[in-house]
PDB file of C-alpha atoms in Angstrom:
ATOM      1  CA  MET A   1     115.684  67.911 143.942  1.00 77.00           C
ATOM      2  CA  SER A   2     112.113  69.096 143.492  1.00 85.00           C
ATOM      3  CA  PRO A   3     109.868  66.772 141.492  1.00 93.00           C
ATOM      4  CA  GLU A   4     108.718  67.841 138.037  1.00 94.00           C
ATOM      5  CA  ILE A   5     105.004  68.540 138.356  1.00 95.00           C
ATOM      6  CA  HIS A   6     102.544  69.184 135.521  1.00 94.00           C
ATOM      7  CA  LEU A   7      99.240  69.670 137.331  1.00 95.00           C
ATOM      8  CA  ALA A   8      98.739  73.358 136.560  1.00 94.00           C
ATOM      9  CA  GLN A   9     100.077  72.995 133.005  1.00 92.00           C
ATOM     10  CA  GLN A  10     101.923  76.306 133.579  1.00 94.00           C
ATOM     11  CA  PRO A  11     105.696  76.222 134.185  1.00 96.00           C
ATOM     12  CA  ASP A  12     105.865  78.745 137.052  1.00 97.00           C
ATOM     13  CA  ALA A  13     102.775  77.406 138.813  1.00 97.00           C
ATOM     14  CA  ASP A  14     103.992  73.811 138.466  1.00 97.00           C
ATOM     15  CA  ALA A  15     107.460  74.763 139.725  1.00 97.00           C
ATOM     16  CA  LEU A  16     105.868  76.162 142.894  1.00 98.00           C
ATOM     17  CA  LEU A  17     103.876  72.958 143.379  1.00 98.00           C
ATOM     18  CA  GLY A  18     107.096  70.992 143.041  1.00 97.00           C
ATOM     19  CA  ARG A  19     109.064  72.920 145.638  1.00 97.00           C
ATOM     20  CA  SER A  20     106.335  73.945 148.107  1.00 98.00           C
ATOM     21  CA  PRO A  21     104.481  71.365 150.228  1.00 98.00           C
ATOM     22  CA  LEU A  22     101.932  73.983 151.298  1.00 98.00           C
ATOM     23  CA  ALA A  23     101.252  74.969 147.684  1.00 98.00           C
ATOM     24  CA  ALA A  24     100.620  71.313 146.848  1.00 98.00           C
ATOM     25  CA  LEU A  25      98.146  70.989 149.729  1.00 98.00           C
ATOM     26  CA  VAL A  26      96.338  74.203 148.791  1.00 98.00           C
ATOM     27  CA  GLY A  27      96.155  73.110 145.153  1.00 98.00           C
ATOM     28  CA  MET A  28      94.598  69.822 146.221  1.00 97.00           C
ATOM     29  CA  LEU A  29      92.141  71.683 148.447  1.00 98.00           C
ATOM     30  CA  LEU A  30      91.087  73.889 145.513  1.00 97.00           C
ATOM     31  CA  ASP A  31      90.619  70.866 143.234  1.00 95.00           C
ATOM     32  CA  GLN A  32      86.839  70.662 143.262  1.00 93.00           C
ATOM     33  CA  GLN A  33      84.144  72.070 140.976  1.00 92.00           C
ATOM     34  CA  VAL A  34      86.754  73.671 138.693  1.00 93.00           C
ATOM     35  CA  PRO A  35      89.127  72.299 136.029  1.00 91.00           C
ATOM     36  CA  MET A  36      92.229  70.717 137.546  1.00 91.00           C
ATOM     37  CA  GLU A  37      94.634  73.194 135.945  1.00 93.00           C
ATOM     38  CA  TRP A  38      92.655  76.113 137.371  1.00 95.00           C
ATOM     39  CA  ALA A  39      92.788  74.611 140.858  1.00 96.00           C
ATOM     40  CA  PHE A  40      96.482  73.798 140.872  1.00 97.00           C
ATOM     41  CA  SER A  41      97.501  77.170 139.427  1.00 97.00           C
ATOM     42  CA  GLY A  42      95.738  78.802 142.392  1.00 98.00           C
ATOM     43  CA  PRO A  43      98.665  78.641 144.852  1.00 98.00           C
ATOM     44  CA  HIS A  44     100.931  80.487 142.406  1.00 98.00           C
ATOM     45  CA  THR A  45      98.267  83.145 141.853  1.00 98.00           C
ATOM     46  CA  ILE A  46      97.778  83.607 145.598  1.00 98.00           C
ATOM     47  CA  ALA A  47     101.522  83.842 146.242  1.00 98.00           C
ATOM     48  CA  GLY A  48     101.899  86.428 143.490  1.00 97.00           C
ATOM     49  CA  ARG A  49      99.078  88.565 144.834  1.00 97.00           C
ATOM     50  CA  LEU A  50     100.656  88.419 148.302  1.00 97.00           C
ATOM     51  CA  GLY A  51     103.937  89.557 146.789  1.00 97.00           C
ATOM     52  CA  ARG A  52     105.665  86.302 147.748  1.00 97.00           C
ATOM     53  CA  ASP A  53     107.435  83.523 145.883  1.00 96.00           C
ATOM     54  CA  ASP A  54     105.860  80.904 148.180  1.00 97.00           C
ATOM     55  CA  LEU A  55     102.939  80.479 150.550  1.00 98.00           C
ATOM     56  CA  ASP A  56     103.349  80.809 154.305  1.00 98.00           C
ATOM     57  CA  ALA A  57     100.848  79.102 156.594  1.00 98.00           C
ATOM     58  CA  HIS A  58     101.369  81.606 159.428  1.00 98.00           C
ATOM     59  CA  GLU A  59     100.783  84.589 157.138  1.00 98.00           C
ATOM     60  CA  ILE A  60      97.647  83.136 155.554  1.00 98.00           C
ATOM     61  CA  ALA A  61      96.178  81.915 158.839  1.00 98.00           C
ATOM     62  CA  SER A  62      96.548  85.355 160.426  1.00 98.00           C
ATOM     63  CA  ALA A  63      95.348  87.330 157.400  1.00 98.00           C
ATOM     64  CA  ASP A  64      92.167  89.404 157.642  1.00 98.00           C
ATOM     65  CA  PRO A  65      89.426  87.070 156.308  1.00 98.00           C
ATOM     66  CA  GLU A  66      87.719  89.744 154.225  1.00 98.00           C
ATOM     67  CA  ALA A  67      90.989  90.931 152.702  1.00 97.00           C
ATOM     68  CA  PHE A  68      92.060  87.382 151.917  1.00 98.00           C
ATOM     69  CA  ALA A  69      88.700  86.595 150.316  1.00 98.00           C
ATOM     70  CA  ALA A  70      88.992  89.777 148.245  1.00 98.00           C
ATOM     71  CA  LEU A  71      92.478  88.716 147.137  1.00 97.00           C
ATOM     72  CA  LEU A  72      91.134  85.391 145.851  1.00 97.00           C
ATOM     73  CA  SER A  73      88.189  87.155 144.199  1.00 97.00           C
ATOM     74  CA  GLU A  74      90.308  89.491 142.078  1.00 96.00           C
ATOM     75  CA  LYS A  75      89.949  88.723 138.388  1.00 95.00           C
ATOM     76  CA  PRO A  76      90.842  86.185 137.287  1.00 94.00           C
ATOM     77  CA  ALA A  77      89.385  84.568 140.402  1.00 96.00           C
ATOM     78  CA  VAL A  78      91.362  81.793 142.034  1.00 97.00           C
ATOM     79  CA  HIS A  79      88.260  79.575 142.155  1.00 97.00           C
ATOM     80  CA  ARG A  80      84.643  79.523 141.075  1.00 95.00           C
ATOM     81  CA  TYR A  81      83.749  80.096 144.740  1.00 96.00           C
ATOM     82  CA  PRO A  82      86.613  82.327 145.926  1.00 96.00           C
ATOM     83  CA  GLY A  83      84.957  83.430 149.160  1.00 97.00           C
ATOM     84  CA  SER A  84      84.272  79.964 150.545  1.00 97.00           C
ATOM     85  CA  MET A  85      87.615  78.628 149.311  1.00 97.00           C
ATOM     86  CA  ALA A  86      89.455  81.528 150.950  1.00 98.00           C
ATOM     87  CA  GLN A  87      87.864  80.505 154.234  1.00 98.00           C
ATOM     88  CA  ARG A  88      88.855  76.867 153.717  1.00 98.00           C
ATOM     89  CA  ILE A  89      92.448  77.772 152.887  1.00 98.00           C
ATOM     90  CA  GLN A  90      92.701  79.859 156.056  1.00 98.00           C
ATOM     91  CA  GLN A  91      91.221  76.991 158.095  1.00 98.00           C
ATOM     92  CA  LEU A  92      93.771  74.607 156.579  1.00 98.00           C
ATOM     93  CA  CYS A  93      96.646  76.967 157.331  1.00 98.00           C
ATOM     94  CA  ALA A  94      95.420  77.593 160.881  1.00 98.00           C
ATOM     95  CA  TYR A  95      95.344  73.838 161.466  1.00 98.00           C
ATOM     96  CA  LEU A  96      98.866  73.446 160.078  1.00 98.00           C
ATOM     97  CA  VAL A  97     100.089  76.237 162.352  1.00 98.00           C
ATOM     98  CA  GLU A  98      98.453  74.675 165.404  1.00 98.00           C
ATOM     99  CA  GLU A  99      99.401  71.045 164.734  1.00 97.00           C
ATOM    100  CA  TYR A 100     102.633  71.296 162.723  1.00 97.00           C
ATOM    101  CA  ASP A 101     103.969  74.805 163.478  1.00 98.00           C
ATOM    102  CA  GLY A 102     103.087  75.791 159.902  1.00 98.00           C
ATOM    103  CA  ASP A 103     105.308  73.101 158.371  1.00 98.00           C
ATOM    104  CA  ALA A 104     103.092  71.438 155.750  1.00 98.00           C
ATOM    105  CA  GLU A 105     105.713  68.838 154.875  1.00 97.00           C
ATOM    106  CA  ALA A 106     105.656  67.557 158.469  1.00 97.00           C
ATOM    107  CA  VAL A 107     102.227  66.072 157.718  1.00 98.00           C
ATOM    108  CA  TRP A 108     103.929  63.341 155.694  1.00 97.00           C
ATOM    109  CA  ARG A 109     107.608  63.595 156.675  1.00 96.00           C
ATOM    110  CA  THR A 110     107.094  61.815 159.998  1.00 92.00           C
ATOM    111  CA  ALA A 111     104.314  59.415 158.978  1.00 97.00           C
ATOM    112  CA  ALA A 112     105.534  55.841 159.470  1.00 96.00           C
ATOM    113  CA  THR A 113     102.884  54.066 157.400  1.00 98.00           C
ATOM    114  CA  GLY A 114     100.455  54.792 154.595  1.00 98.00           C
ATOM    115  CA  ARG A 115      97.558  54.271 156.974  1.00 98.00           C
ATOM    116  CA  GLU A 116      98.966  56.839 159.411  1.00 98.00           C
ATOM    117  CA  LEU A 117      99.519  59.330 156.603  1.00 98.00           C
ATOM    118  CA  LEU A 118      95.995  58.836 155.300  1.00 98.00           C
ATOM    119  CA  ALA A 119      94.610  59.499 158.786  1.00 98.00           C
ATOM    120  CA  ARG A 120      96.669  62.692 159.049  1.00 98.00           C
ATOM    121  CA  LEU A 121      95.464  63.897 155.656  1.00 98.00           C
ATOM    122  CA  GLN A 122      91.837  63.159 156.548  1.00 98.00           C
ATOM    123  CA  ASP A 123      92.269  65.285 159.671  1.00 98.00           C
ATOM    124  CA  LEU A 124      93.111  68.320 157.517  1.00 98.00           C
ATOM    125  CA  PRO A 125      90.236  70.808 157.099  1.00 97.00           C
ATOM    126  CA  GLY A 126      88.630  70.336 153.682  1.00 96.00           C
ATOM    127  CA  PHE A 127      90.088  66.863 153.124  1.00 97.00           C
ATOM    128  CA  GLY A 128      87.558  64.031 153.028  1.00 96.00           C
ATOM    129  CA  LYS A 129      88.598  60.419 152.466  1.00 97.00           C
ATOM    130  CA  GLN A 130      88.633  60.633 148.655  1.00 96.00           C
ATOM    131  CA  LYS A 131      90.678  63.847 148.533  1.00 97.00           C
ATOM    132  CA  ALA A 132      93.058  62.440 151.157  1.00 98.00           C
ATOM    133  CA  GLN A 133      93.542  59.244 149.155  1.00 98.00           C
ATOM    134  CA  ILE A 134      94.174  61.165 145.939  1.00 97.00           C
ATOM    135  CA  PHE A 135      96.752  63.385 147.636  1.00 98.00           C
ATOM    136  CA  LEU A 136      98.388  60.354 149.250  1.00 98.00           C
ATOM    137  CA  ALA A 137      98.635  58.754 145.798  1.00 97.00           C
ATOM    138  CA  LEU A 138     100.067  62.006 144.413  1.00 97.00           C
ATOM    139  CA  LEU A 139     102.720  62.068 147.126  1.00 97.00           C
ATOM    140  CA  GLY A 140     103.684  58.475 146.420  1.00 97.00           C
ATOM    141  CA  LYS A 141     103.650  58.607 142.642  1.00 96.00           C
ATOM    142  CA  GLN A 142     105.193  62.020 142.029  1.00 95.00           C
ATOM    143  CA  TYR A 143     106.829  63.304 145.215  1.00 97.00           C
ATOM    144  CA  GLY A 144     108.606  60.122 146.303  1.00 96.00           C
ATOM    145  CA  VAL A 145     106.766  59.989 149.638  1.00 97.00           C
ATOM    146  CA  ARG A 146     106.222  56.254 150.070  1.00 97.00           C
ATOM    147  CA  PRO A 147     105.713  55.045 153.622  1.00 97.00           C
ATOM    148  CA  GLU A 148     104.943  51.362 154.042  1.00 98.00           C
ATOM    149  CA  GLY A 149     101.534  50.467 152.627  1.00 98.00           C
ATOM    150  CA  TRP A 150     100.996  53.787 150.844  1.00 98.00           C
ATOM    151  CA  ARG A 151      99.430  52.252 147.724  1.00 97.00           C
ATOM    152  CA  GLU A 152      96.962  50.230 149.786  1.00 97.00           C
ATOM    153  CA  ALA A 153      96.051  53.271 151.887  1.00 98.00           C
ATOM    154  CA  ALA A 154      95.460  55.326 148.727  1.00 97.00           C
ATOM    155  CA  GLY A 155      92.929  52.748 147.518  1.00 96.00           C
ATOM    156  CA  PRO A 156      92.244  52.680 143.767  1.00 95.00           C
ATOM    157  CA  TYR A 157      94.118  55.973 143.336  1.00 95.00           C
ATOM    158  CA  GLY A 158      97.344  54.258 144.343  1.00 96.00           C
ATOM    159  CA  GLU A 159      97.166  51.659 141.587  1.00 93.00           C
ATOM    160  CA  GLU A 160     100.120  51.653 139.230  1.00 91.00           C
ATOM    161  CA  GLY A 161      99.280  52.561 135.631  1.00 87.00           C
ATOM    162  CA  ALA A 162      95.892  54.042 136.551  1.00 84.00           C
ATOM    163  CA  TYR A 163      94.526  57.299 135.138  1.00 89.00           C
ATOM    164  CA  ARG A 164      92.012  58.211 137.800  1.00 86.00           C
ATOM    165  CA  SER A 165      93.082  61.498 139.366  1.00 89.00           C
ATOM    166  CA  ALA A 166      95.585  64.310 139.749  1.00 90.00           C
ATOM    167  CA  ALA A 167      98.030  61.719 141.068  1.00 93.00           C
ATOM    168  CA  ASP A 168      98.381  60.296 137.548  1.00 92.00           C
ATOM    169  CA  ILE A 169      98.904  63.519 135.591  1.00 92.00           C
ATOM    170  CA  THR A 170     102.409  63.949 134.233  1.00 90.00           C
ATOM    171  CA  GLY A 171     101.594  65.908 131.073  1.00 84.00           C
ATOM    172  CA  PRO A 172      98.865  66.751 128.523  1.00 84.00           C
ATOM    173  CA  GLU A 173      98.415  63.130 127.384  1.00 86.00           C
ATOM    174  CA  SER A 174      97.833  61.737 130.864  1.00 86.00           C
ATOM    175  CA  LEU A 175      95.581  64.718 131.667  1.00 83.00           C
ATOM    176  CA  ALA A 176      93.392  63.757 128.695  1.00 88.00           C
ATOM    177  CA  LYS A 177      93.250  60.146 129.939  1.00 90.00           C
ATOM    178  CA  VAL A 178      92.239  61.218 133.437  1.00 87.00           C
ATOM    179  CA  ARG A 179      89.546  63.489 131.990  1.00 83.00           C
ATOM    180  CA  ALA A 180      88.234  60.616 129.856  1.00 88.00           C
ATOM    181  CA  HIS A 181      88.110  58.354 132.914  1.00 82.00           C
ATOM    182  CA  LYS A 182      86.176  60.958 134.900  1.00 77.00           C
ATOM    183  CA  GLN A 183      83.677  61.362 132.053  1.00 82.00           C
ATOM    184  CA  GLU A 184      83.187  57.600 131.963  1.00 84.00           C
ATOM    185  CA  MET A 185      82.559  57.558 135.718  1.00 78.00           C
ATOM    186  CA  LYS A 186      80.035  60.387 135.453  1.00 79.00           C
ATOM    187  CA  ALA A 187      78.228  58.668 132.578  1.00 86.00           C
ATOM    188  CA  ALA A 188      78.107  55.379 134.494  1.00 82.00           C
ATOM    189  CA  ALA A 189      76.771  57.119 137.607  1.00 84.00           C
ATOM    190  CA  LYS A 190      74.131  58.920 135.545  1.00 84.00           C
ATOM    191  CA  ALA A 191      73.049  55.668 133.877  1.00 86.00           C
ATOM    192  CA  ALA A 192      72.852  53.884 137.229  1.00 84.00           C
ATOM    193  CA  LYS A 193      70.737  56.696 138.679  1.00 85.00           C
ATOM    194  CA  ALA A 194      68.394  56.596 135.685  1.00 85.00           C
ATOM    195  CA  ALA A 195      68.056  52.808 135.978  1.00 81.00           C
ATOM    196  CA  THR A 196      67.250  53.078 139.682  1.00 83.00           C
ATOM    197  CA  SER A 197      64.664  55.777 138.981  1.00 74.00           C
ATOM    198  CA  THR A 198      63.014  53.681 136.250  1.00 72.00           C
ATOM    199  CA  LYS A 199      62.930  50.631 138.491  1.00 70.00           C
ATOM    200  CA  ALA A 200      61.342  52.642 141.299  1.00 62.00           C
ATOM    201  CA  THR A 201      58.702  54.046 138.928  1.00 63.00           C
ATOM    202  CA  LYS A 202      57.802  50.579 137.650  1.00 63.00           C
ATOM    203  CA  SER A 203      57.619  49.275 141.205  1.00 61.00           C
ATOM    204  CA  THR A 204      55.261  52.092 142.194  1.00 61.00           C
ATOM    205  CA  LYS A 205      53.033  51.480 139.184  1.00 60.00           C
ATOM    206  CA  GLY A 206      52.993  47.767 139.948  1.00 61.00           C
ATOM    207  CA  ALA A 207      52.000  48.407 143.543  1.00 58.00           C
ATOM    208  CA  LYS A 208      49.167  50.709 142.450  1.00 61.00           C
ATOM    209  CA  ALA A 209      47.949  48.110 139.941  1.00 61.00           C
ATOM    210  CA  SER A 210      47.938  45.452 142.646  1.00 60.00           C
ATOM    211  CA  GLY A 211      46.038  47.761 144.932  1.00 61.00           C
ATOM    212  CA  ASN A 212      43.324  48.236 142.335  1.00 54.00           C
TER     213      ASN A 212
END
């Protein structure tokens, strides 16, 4: 049974995310600098433009880079930066072909512990620690992939009852909560930066006054 996913907020796109491990990985890769729904609907858009009902790592990895970038750039574009994201998707697929024979699910199917799975995810092109932890939390919370220690390996994103990331979105209400949390984090970061800047300015003025 495929899990019921609501990340794209579009039935067909979410159905693909639920049944296709590669689509889920590509959606996570696209989830930066664009709204979450836009990112996670990307795999369905790409598959449709390729004339497929799923994504294939071998096909994408071997595609002509310019043609693939043009496919992502067609309106509506798959991402705000379709050219660079096309390159990243091809790098991801090439890695999956080389390391897992194109089987995206093998990344987590044979991982014995959460720590091992996190390390494998961080090895994927385009996946830093934060993105890897979010995807690990998504696998555990919504896909039933729960190797020993998965919550700990996912860090704060693995916490039960949290609304921090894509891992916690199960519908419009939870999406709104995650968005609110992200806005709070941005506001806090902005305030902290302003406070640091003010403190540095005062320190500089104090040093100049002492010098005089």
